[in-house]
Amino acid sequence: MTLLALGINHRTATVEVREQVAFAPAELDAALGELRGLPEVKEAAVLSTCNRTELYCVTESEGEAAVLEWLGRFHGLPVEDLTRCAYHYLDNEAARHLMRVAVGLDSMVLGEPQILGQLKDAYQASRLGKGLGKELECLFQHTFAVAKQVRTETGIGRNPVSVAYAAVSLASRIFDDFGRARALLIGAGETIELVARHLKEAGVSQLTVANRTRERGEQVAAPLGGQAITLDAIPDALAEADIVISSTAAPLPILGKGMVERALKKRRHRPIFMVDIAVPRDIEPEVGQLADIFLYTVDDLQEVIAENRRHRQVAADQAESLIEHGVGAWQHDRRIRSGGELIHDYRSRGEAHRDHSLEQALTRLARGEDPEAVVRRLAHQLTNRLLHGPTVALREAASAERHDLLEAASVLLLEATPDTTTR
């Protein structure tokens, strides 16, 4: 069996492609069930964020073609389009990739902490959906241990900079005085919570959080002195907002061009700074064509993020070293588990031969046969049954000049077996 990591991310695919391949929370269970149901797939987990969609699977050899075809079929995309931007890693490289993802080395913002929580959510979803087996369970546990070590022993997590921070940092280049700016945040997830905190720290005093449920919006807004509204109140709030930052899991845009045009008229065309962090996008791309709108997506945050990457490169190098140790530990554990399964199967076969021979011996004793003859027959029968398979295999190896097998057999069958004749 092969460990496979297959997906797309912000480096290989545009936001237009990423939003088509993203899995909405409501469809994740069905997707996991379909993926796990492929004949080539034995275990599966799905990671879907605004910057990446990745599938981690245990497959038969060369199972990546079937997984890629399924991904295209699920989202209604030609597999040729996905092939242009998809990547895949196998076995050791797949494990290394997952660990790099977990510690933020493969993120748009180097070392960003949110991805680890998203990965843990993906792990839990797969476990609940019965997508995990021994292979992926072991891989995820090793990955979480490495991520904890990296956060503890390197500076990659100090003063964390996220996409949320990058969005606020970009806004600060446009607004000279945040104290006068009014912000409308759409969504109430972890990213928006971070955005709200960063805006508050930057001096924004008027925060409005719009969310599907008002209660969740209040949980984000109230501690920061803001207010919460429902999504249907966005048109009125939009007319008062100088800054709009959106990050929801909605499958369709929340802000359309017409809604924004009406808000601009009420504002007498005072400009609005907008950042759409969501994938799929919350704000229609056509909104960016309006003269008084400055619209940015996650792909437009590269300049801020590049600056962050330079500051964290030393810590990243240390993290890479820890990941190499983590991959080595995972490989060692995998080899032990592989040997353990072989040992279990071999012992089970030997115990089956023993039980069968013992049952026959007890039957003969019950019929009154000579005990010494029964014991001798038992020993002879059990020896033949245990040695028949290896003997045939040795003869075939010798005939085929498989010296590697013969040498291994010498170690396993002779050197590792006690010689009772010397006792």
CSV table of C-alpha atoms in Angstrom, one decimal, residues 37-417:
chain,number,residue,atom,x,y,z
A,37,GLY,CA,-15.4,4.1,-1.2
A,38,LEU,CA,-13.1,4.1,-4.2
A,39,PRO,CA,-11.7,0.5,-4.8
A,40,GLU,CA,-8.1,1.9,-4.8
A,41,VAL,CA,-8.5,3.8,-1.5
A,42,LYS,CA,-8.2,2.1,1.9
A,43,GLU,CA,-8.0,5.2,4.1
A,44,ALA,CA,-8.7,8.9,3.5
A,45,ALA,CA,-8.7,12.4,5.0
A,46,VAL,CA,-9.7,15.7,3.4
A,47,LEU,CA,-8.1,19.0,4.2
A,48,SER,CA,-9.9,22.0,2.7
A,49,THR,CA,-9.0,25.7,3.5
A,50,CYS,CA,-9.0,29.0,1.7
A,51,ASN,CA,-5.5,28.3,0.4
A,52,ARG,CA,-5.5,24.6,-0.2
A,53,THR,CA,-7.5,21.4,-0.9
A,54,GLU,CA,-5.6,18.3,-0.1
A,55,LEU,CA,-6.5,14.6,0.1
A,56,TYR,CA,-4.4,12.2,2.2
A,57,CYS,CA,-5.0,8.6,1.3
A,58,VAL,CA,-3.7,5.1,1.7
A,59,THR,CA,-4.0,3.6,-1.8
A,60,GLU,CA,-3.0,0.7,-3.9
A,61,SER,CA,0.1,1.3,-6.0
A,62,GLU,CA,-0.4,4.2,-8.5
A,63,GLY,CA,-3.8,5.1,-7.0
A,64,GLU,CA,-3.2,8.8,-7.5
A,65,ALA,CA,-4.8,8.7,-11.0
A,66,ALA,CA,-8.1,7.4,-9.5
A,67,VAL,CA,-8.0,9.9,-6.7
A,68,LEU,CA,-7.4,12.8,-9.1
A,69,GLU,CA,-10.2,11.6,-11.4
A,70,TRP,CA,-12.6,11.4,-8.4
A,71,LEU,CA,-11.7,15.0,-7.3
A,72,GLY,CA,-12.5,16.3,-10.8
A,73,ARG,CA,-15.7,14.3,-11.0
A,74,PHE,CA,-16.9,15.4,-7.5
A,75,HIS,CA,-16.5,19.1,-8.4
A,76,GLY,CA,-17.6,18.8,-12.0
A,77,LEU,CA,-14.1,19.8,-13.4
A,78,PRO,CA,-12.2,18.2,-16.3
A,79,VAL,CA,-9.4,16.2,-14.9
A,80,GLU,CA,-7.1,17.9,-17.5
A,81,ASP,CA,-7.7,21.2,-15.7
A,82,LEU,CA,-6.8,19.8,-12.4
A,83,THR,CA,-3.7,18.0,-13.7
A,84,ARG,CA,-2.2,21.4,-14.6
A,85,CYS,CA,-2.2,22.6,-11.0
A,86,ALA,CA,-2.3,19.5,-8.9
A,87,TYR,CA,0.6,17.9,-7.1
A,88,HIS,CA,1.1,14.6,-5.4
A,89,TYR,CA,3.6,13.1,-3.0
A,90,LEU,CA,4.1,9.4,-2.1
A,91,ASP,CA,5.1,7.7,1.1
A,92,ASN,CA,8.1,9.5,2.8
A,93,GLU,CA,7.5,12.7,0.7
A,94,ALA,CA,3.8,12.6,1.6
A,95,ALA,CA,4.6,12.4,5.3
A,96,ARG,CA,7.1,15.3,5.0
A,97,HIS,CA,4.6,17.4,3.1
A,98,LEU,CA,1.9,16.9,5.8
A,99,MET,CA,4.4,17.9,8.5
A,100,ARG,CA,5.4,21.0,6.6
A,101,VAL,CA,1.8,21.9,6.2
A,102,ALA,CA,1.1,21.4,9.9
A,103,VAL,CA,3.8,23.8,11.1
A,104,GLY,CA,3.0,26.4,8.5
A,105,LEU,CA,6.0,26.0,6.2
A,106,ASP,CA,3.8,25.5,3.2
A,107,SER,CA,1.4,28.3,4.0
A,108,MET,CA,1.1,31.7,2.3
A,109,VAL,CA,2.1,33.2,5.6
A,110,LEU,CA,5.1,31.4,6.9
A,111,GLY,CA,4.5,29.8,10.2
A,112,GLU,CA,0.8,30.8,10.5
A,113,PRO,CA,-0.8,28.9,13.3
A,114,GLN,CA,-4.4,28.5,12.0
A,115,ILE,CA,-3.5,25.6,9.7
A,116,LEU,CA,-2.7,23.2,12.6
A,117,GLY,CA,-6.2,23.7,14.0
A,118,GLN,CA,-7.7,23.2,10.5
A,119,LEU,CA,-5.7,20.0,10.1
A,120,LYS,CA,-6.9,18.7,13.5
A,121,ASP,CA,-10.4,19.4,12.3
A,122,ALA,CA,-9.7,17.4,9.2
A,123,TYR,CA,-8.3,14.5,11.3
A,124,GLN,CA,-11.4,14.5,13.5
A,125,ALA,CA,-13.8,14.5,10.6
A,126,SER,CA,-12.0,11.6,9.0
A,127,ARG,CA,-11.9,9.7,12.2
A,128,LEU,CA,-15.7,10.2,12.8
A,129,GLY,CA,-16.3,9.3,9.1
A,130,LYS,CA,-14.3,6.1,9.6
A,131,GLY,CA,-11.8,7.2,7.0
A,132,LEU,CA,-8.8,6.6,9.3
A,133,GLY,CA,-6.9,3.3,9.6
A,134,LYS,CA,-3.6,2.4,11.3
A,135,GLU,CA,-1.5,4.1,8.6
A,136,LEU,CA,-3.2,7.6,8.7
A,137,GLU,CA,-3.8,7.5,12.4
A,138,CYS,CA,-0.1,7.0,13.0
A,139,LEU,CA,0.9,9.6,10.4
A,140,PHE,CA,-1.4,12.3,12.0
A,141,GLN,CA,-0.2,11.5,15.5
A,142,HIS,CA,3.4,11.9,14.4
A,143,THR,CA,2.6,15.1,12.6
A,144,PHE,CA,0.9,16.6,15.6
A,145,ALA,CA,3.9,15.7,17.8
A,146,VAL,CA,6.3,17.4,15.3
A,147,ALA,CA,4.1,20.5,15.1
A,148,LYS,CA,4.1,20.8,18.9
A,149,GLN,CA,7.9,20.4,19.0
A,150,VAL,CA,8.4,23.1,16.3
A,151,ARG,CA,6.1,25.5,18.1
A,152,THR,CA,8.0,24.9,21.4
A,153,GLU,CA,11.6,24.9,20.2
A,154,THR,CA,11.6,27.5,17.4
A,155,GLY,CA,10.5,31.1,17.0
A,156,ILE,CA,8.2,30.3,14.1
A,157,GLY,CA,5.1,30.8,16.3
A,158,ARG,CA,6.2,33.9,18.1
A,159,ASN,CA,4.3,37.1,17.3
A,160,PRO,CA,2.2,35.0,14.8
A,161,VAL,CA,1.4,36.8,11.5
A,162,SER,CA,-1.7,35.4,9.7
A,163,VAL,CA,-3.7,36.2,6.6
A,164,ALA,CA,-5.9,38.2,9.0
A,165,TYR,CA,-2.9,40.3,10.1
A,166,ALA,CA,-1.8,40.8,6.6
A,167,ALA,CA,-5.3,42.1,5.6
A,168,VAL,CA,-5.2,44.6,8.5
A,169,SER,CA,-1.6,45.6,7.7
A,170,LEU,CA,-2.6,46.3,4.1
A,171,ALA,CA,-5.5,48.5,5.3
A,172,SER,CA,-3.1,50.4,7.5
A,173,ARG,CA,-1.3,51.5,4.4
A,174,ILE,CA,-4.4,53.1,3.1
A,175,PHE,CA,-5.9,54.7,6.3
A,176,ASP,CA,-3.7,57.2,8.1
A,177,ASP,CA,-6.0,57.2,11.1
A,178,PHE,CA,-7.7,54.0,12.0
A,179,GLY,CA,-9.4,55.7,14.9
A,180,ARG,CA,-11.9,57.3,12.5
A,181,ALA,CA,-12.4,54.2,10.3
A,182,ARG,CA,-15.5,52.0,10.7
A,183,ALA,CA,-15.1,48.3,10.0
A,184,LEU,CA,-17.7,45.7,8.9
A,185,LEU,CA,-16.5,42.1,9.3
A,186,ILE,CA,-18.5,39.4,7.6
A,187,GLY,CA,-18.4,36.0,9.2
A,188,ALA,CA,-17.5,34.9,12.8
A,189,GLY,CA,-14.9,32.2,12.4
A,190,GLU,CA,-11.4,32.1,13.7
A,191,THR,CA,-10.0,34.3,10.9
A,192,ILE,CA,-12.6,37.0,11.5
A,193,GLU,CA,-11.9,36.8,15.3
A,194,LEU,CA,-8.2,37.5,14.5
A,195,VAL,CA,-9.1,40.3,12.1
A,196,ALA,CA,-11.3,41.9,14.8
A,197,ARG,CA,-8.5,41.7,17.4
A,198,HIS,CA,-5.9,43.2,15.0
A,199,LEU,CA,-8.2,46.0,14.0
A,200,LYS,CA,-8.9,46.8,17.7
A,201,GLU,CA,-5.2,46.8,18.5
A,202,ALA,CA,-4.6,49.1,15.5
A,203,GLY,CA,-7.1,51.6,16.9
A,204,VAL,CA,-10.4,50.9,15.1
A,205,SER,CA,-13.1,51.6,17.6
A,206,GLN,CA,-16.3,51.0,15.6
A,207,LEU,CA,-16.6,47.3,14.7
A,208,THR,CA,-19.6,45.5,13.3
A,209,VAL,CA,-19.7,41.7,12.8
A,210,ALA,CA,-22.3,40.3,10.4
A,211,ASN,CA,-23.0,36.6,10.7
A,212,ARG,CA,-25.6,34.1,9.9
A,213,THR,CA,-26.4,33.7,13.6
A,214,ARG,CA,-26.4,36.9,15.7
A,215,GLU,CA,-25.4,35.0,18.8
A,216,ARG,CA,-22.1,33.9,17.3
A,217,GLY,CA,-21.4,37.3,16.0
A,218,GLU,CA,-21.9,38.8,19.4
A,219,GLN,CA,-19.3,36.4,20.8
A,220,VAL,CA,-16.8,37.9,18.5
A,221,ALA,CA,-17.9,41.6,18.7
A,222,ALA,CA,-18.9,42.1,22.3
A,223,PRO,CA,-15.5,41.5,23.9
A,224,LEU,CA,-14.1,44.2,21.6
A,225,GLY,CA,-16.8,46.7,22.1
A,226,GLY,CA,-18.4,46.0,18.8
A,227,GLN,CA,-21.9,45.2,17.7
A,228,ALA,CA,-23.4,42.1,15.9
A,229,ILE,CA,-25.9,42.0,13.1
A,230,THR,CA,-27.4,39.3,10.9
A,231,LEU,CA,-26.5,38.9,7.2
A,232,ASP,CA,-29.7,40.5,6.0
A,233,ALA,CA,-28.7,43.8,7.7
A,234,ILE,CA,-25.5,44.0,5.7
A,235,PRO,CA,-26.8,46.5,3.0
A,236,ASP,CA,-27.4,49.2,5.7
A,237,ALA,CA,-24.2,48.5,7.5
A,238,LEU,CA,-22.2,48.6,4.3
A,239,ALA,CA,-23.2,52.2,3.7
A,240,GLU,CA,-21.5,53.1,7.0
A,241,ALA,CA,-18.3,51.0,6.5
A,242,ASP,CA,-14.9,52.2,5.5
A,243,ILE,CA,-13.3,48.8,5.8
A,244,VAL,CA,-15.0,45.5,4.9
A,245,ILE,CA,-13.2,42.2,5.5
A,246,SER,CA,-15.1,39.0,4.8
A,247,SER,CA,-14.4,35.3,5.5
A,248,THR,CA,-17.3,32.9,5.5
A,249,ALA,CA,-17.9,29.4,4.3
A,250,ALA,CA,-20.8,30.5,2.1
A,251,PRO,CA,-20.9,28.7,-1.3
A,252,LEU,CA,-22.1,31.8,-3.1
A,253,PRO,CA,-21.0,35.5,-2.9
A,254,ILE,CA,-22.6,37.6,-0.1
A,255,LEU,CA,-21.8,41.0,-1.6
A,256,GLY,CA,-22.8,41.7,-5.1
A,257,LYS,CA,-22.1,44.6,-7.4
A,258,GLY,CA,-25.6,46.0,-7.1
A,259,MET,CA,-25.6,46.0,-3.3
A,260,VAL,CA,-22.2,47.8,-3.2
A,261,GLU,CA,-23.3,50.4,-5.8
A,262,ARG,CA,-26.3,51.3,-3.7
A,263,ALA,CA,-24.1,51.6,-0.6
A,264,LEU,CA,-21.7,53.9,-2.5
A,265,LYS,CA,-24.5,56.2,-3.5
A,266,LYS,CA,-25.6,56.5,0.2
A,267,ARG,CA,-21.9,57.2,1.1
A,268,ARG,CA,-21.7,59.9,-1.7
A,269,HIS,CA,-19.0,57.8,-3.2
A,270,ARG,CA,-16.6,57.8,-0.2
A,271,PRO,CA,-14.3,54.9,-0.9
A,272,ILE,CA,-14.4,51.5,0.8
A,273,PHE,CA,-11.4,49.2,1.4
A,274,MET,CA,-12.4,45.5,1.0
A,275,VAL,CA,-10.5,42.3,1.6
A,276,ASP,CA,-12.1,39.0,0.6
A,277,ILE,CA,-10.3,36.2,2.4
A,278,ALA,CA,-12.9,33.5,1.7
A,279,VAL,CA,-12.6,30.7,-0.8
A,280,PRO,CA,-15.1,30.4,-2.5
A,281,ARG,CA,-15.2,34.3,-2.6
A,282,ASP,CA,-17.7,36.2,-0.6
A,283,ILE,CA,-17.5,39.3,-2.8
A,284,GLU,CA,-18.3,39.2,-6.5
A,285,PRO,CA,-15.1,40.1,-8.5
A,286,GLU,CA,-17.1,42.7,-10.5
A,287,VAL,CA,-17.2,44.8,-7.3
A,288,GLY,CA,-13.6,45.6,-7.9
A,289,GLN,CA,-14.5,47.4,-11.1
A,290,LEU,CA,-16.3,50.1,-9.2
A,291,ALA,CA,-14.4,53.4,-9.0
A,292,ASP,CA,-14.6,53.9,-5.3
A,293,ILE,CA,-13.9,50.4,-4.2
A,294,PHE,CA,-10.4,49.0,-3.4
A,295,LEU,CA,-11.0,45.2,-3.5
A,296,TYR,CA,-8.3,42.7,-2.6
A,297,THR,CA,-8.3,38.9,-2.3
A,298,VAL,CA,-6.0,36.5,-0.4
A,299,ASP,CA,-3.8,36.4,-3.5
A,300,ASP,CA,-3.2,40.2,-3.2
A,301,LEU,CA,-1.6,39.9,0.2
A,302,GLN,CA,1.7,38.5,-1.1
A,303,GLU,CA,3.7,41.7,-0.4
A,304,VAL,CA,2.9,41.7,3.3
A,305,ILE,CA,3.4,38.0,3.5
A,306,ALA,CA,6.8,38.1,1.8
A,307,GLU,CA,8.0,40.5,4.4
A,308,ASN,CA,6.8,38.1,7.1
A,309,ARG,CA,8.6,35.3,5.4
A,310,ARG,CA,12.0,37.0,5.5
A,311,HIS,CA,11.7,37.6,9.3
A,312,ARG,CA,10.8,33.9,9.9
A,313,GLN,CA,13.3,32.2,7.7
A,314,VAL,CA,15.8,31.3,10.4
A,315,ALA,CA,13.0,29.7,12.5
A,316,ALA,CA,11.8,27.9,9.3
A,317,ASP,CA,15.3,26.4,8.8
A,318,GLN,CA,15.2,25.0,12.3
A,319,ALA,CA,11.7,23.7,11.7
A,320,GLU,CA,12.8,21.9,8.6
A,321,SER,CA,15.5,20.1,10.6
A,322,LEU,CA,12.9,19.0,13.2
A,323,ILE,CA,10.6,17.8,10.4
A,324,GLU,CA,13.4,15.6,9.1
A,325,HIS,CA,13.7,13.9,12.5
A,326,GLY,CA,10.0,13.6,12.6
A,327,VAL,CA,9.9,11.9,9.2
A,328,GLY,CA,12.6,9.5,10.3
A,329,ALA,CA,10.7,8.6,13.5
A,330,TRP,CA,7.5,8.0,11.4
A,331,GLN,CA,9.5,5.8,9.0
A,332,HIS,CA,10.9,3.8,11.9
A,333,ASP,CA,7.5,3.3,13.4
A,334,ARG,CA,6.0,2.3,10.1
A,335,ARG,CA,8.7,-0.3,9.6
A,336,ILE,CA,8.0,-1.7,13.0
A,337,ARG,CA,4.3,-1.8,12.4
A,338,SER,CA,4.9,-3.5,9.1
A,339,GLY,CA,7.0,-6.2,10.7
A,340,GLY,CA,4.5,-6.5,13.5
A,341,GLU,CA,1.7,-7.3,11.0
A,342,LEU,CA,3.9,-9.9,9.3
A,343,ILE,CA,4.8,-11.5,12.7
A,344,HIS,CA,1.1,-11.6,13.7
A,345,ASP,CA,0.1,-13.3,10.4
A,346,TYR,CA,3.0,-15.8,10.7
A,347,ARG,CA,2.2,-16.7,14.3
A,348,SER,CA,-1.5,-17.0,13.5
A,349,ARG,CA,-0.7,-19.4,10.7
A,350,GLY,CA,1.6,-21.4,13.0
A,351,GLU,CA,-1.0,-21.5,15.8
A,352,ALA,CA,-3.7,-22.7,13.4
A,353,HIS,CA,-1.4,-25.6,12.4
A,354,ARG,CA,-0.8,-26.3,16.1
A,355,ASP,CA,-4.5,-26.3,17.0
A,356,HIS,CA,-5.4,-28.6,14.0
A,357,SER,CA,-2.6,-31.1,14.9
A,358,LEU,CA,-3.5,-31.0,18.6
A,359,GLU,CA,-7.2,-31.6,17.9
A,360,GLN,CA,-6.3,-34.7,15.8
A,361,ALA,CA,-3.9,-35.9,18.6
A,362,LEU,CA,-6.6,-35.6,21.3
A,363,THR,CA,-9.1,-37.4,19.1
A,364,ARG,CA,-6.6,-40.4,18.8
A,365,LEU,CA,-5.9,-40.4,22.5
A,366,ALA,CA,-9.7,-40.5,23.2
A,367,ARG,CA,-9.9,-43.5,20.9
A,368,GLY,CA,-7.4,-45.3,23.1
A,369,GLU,CA,-4.4,-45.2,20.8
A,370,ASP,CA,-0.9,-45.6,22.3
A,371,PRO,CA,0.1,-42.2,23.8
A,372,GLU,CA,3.7,-42.4,22.8
A,373,ALA,CA,2.7,-43.1,19.2
A,374,VAL,CA,0.2,-40.3,19.2
A,375,VAL,CA,2.9,-37.8,20.6
A,376,ARG,CA,5.4,-39.0,17.9
A,377,ARG,CA,2.8,-38.6,15.2
A,378,LEU,CA,1.9,-35.1,16.6
A,379,ALA,CA,5.5,-34.0,16.5
A,380,HIS,CA,6.1,-35.3,13.0
A,381,GLN,CA,2.9,-33.9,11.6
A,382,LEU,CA,3.4,-30.4,13.2
A,383,THR,CA,7.0,-30.2,11.9
A,384,ASN,CA,5.9,-31.1,8.4
A,385,ARG,CA,3.1,-28.5,8.4
A,386,LEU,CA,5.3,-25.7,9.7
A,387,LEU,CA,8.3,-26.4,7.4
A,388,HIS,CA,6.5,-27.3,4.2
A,389,GLY,CA,5.8,-23.8,3.0
A,390,PRO,CA,9.3,-22.4,3.7
A,391,THR,CA,10.9,-25.5,2.2
A,392,VAL,CA,9.0,-25.1,-1.1
A,393,ALA,CA,9.9,-21.3,-1.1
A,394,LEU,CA,13.6,-22.1,-0.6
A,395,ARG,CA,13.6,-24.6,-3.4
A,396,GLU,CA,12.0,-22.1,-5.8
A,397,ALA,CA,14.4,-19.3,-4.7
A,398,ALA,CA,17.4,-21.6,-5.3
A,399,SER,CA,16.0,-22.6,-8.7
A,400,ALA,CA,15.6,-18.9,-9.7
A,401,GLU,CA,19.0,-18.0,-8.2
A,402,ARG,CA,17.4,-15.6,-5.8
A,403,HIS,CA,20.5,-15.3,-3.6
A,404,ASP,CA,18.9,-12.3,-1.7
A,405,LEU,CA,16.1,-14.5,-0.5
A,406,LEU,CA,18.4,-17.4,0.4
A,407,GLU,CA,20.6,-15.1,2.4
A,408,ALA,CA,17.6,-13.6,4.2
A,409,ALA,CA,16.3,-17.1,4.9
A,410,SER,CA,19.6,-18.1,6.3
A,411,VAL,CA,19.4,-15.3,8.9
A,412,LEU,CA,15.7,-15.8,9.7
A,413,LEU,CA,15.5,-19.6,9.7
A,414,LEU,CA,18.9,-20.7,10.9
A,415,GLU,CA,20.8,-18.0,12.8
A,416,ALA,CA,17.6,-16.8,14.6
A,417,THR,CA,16.6,-20.4,15.5
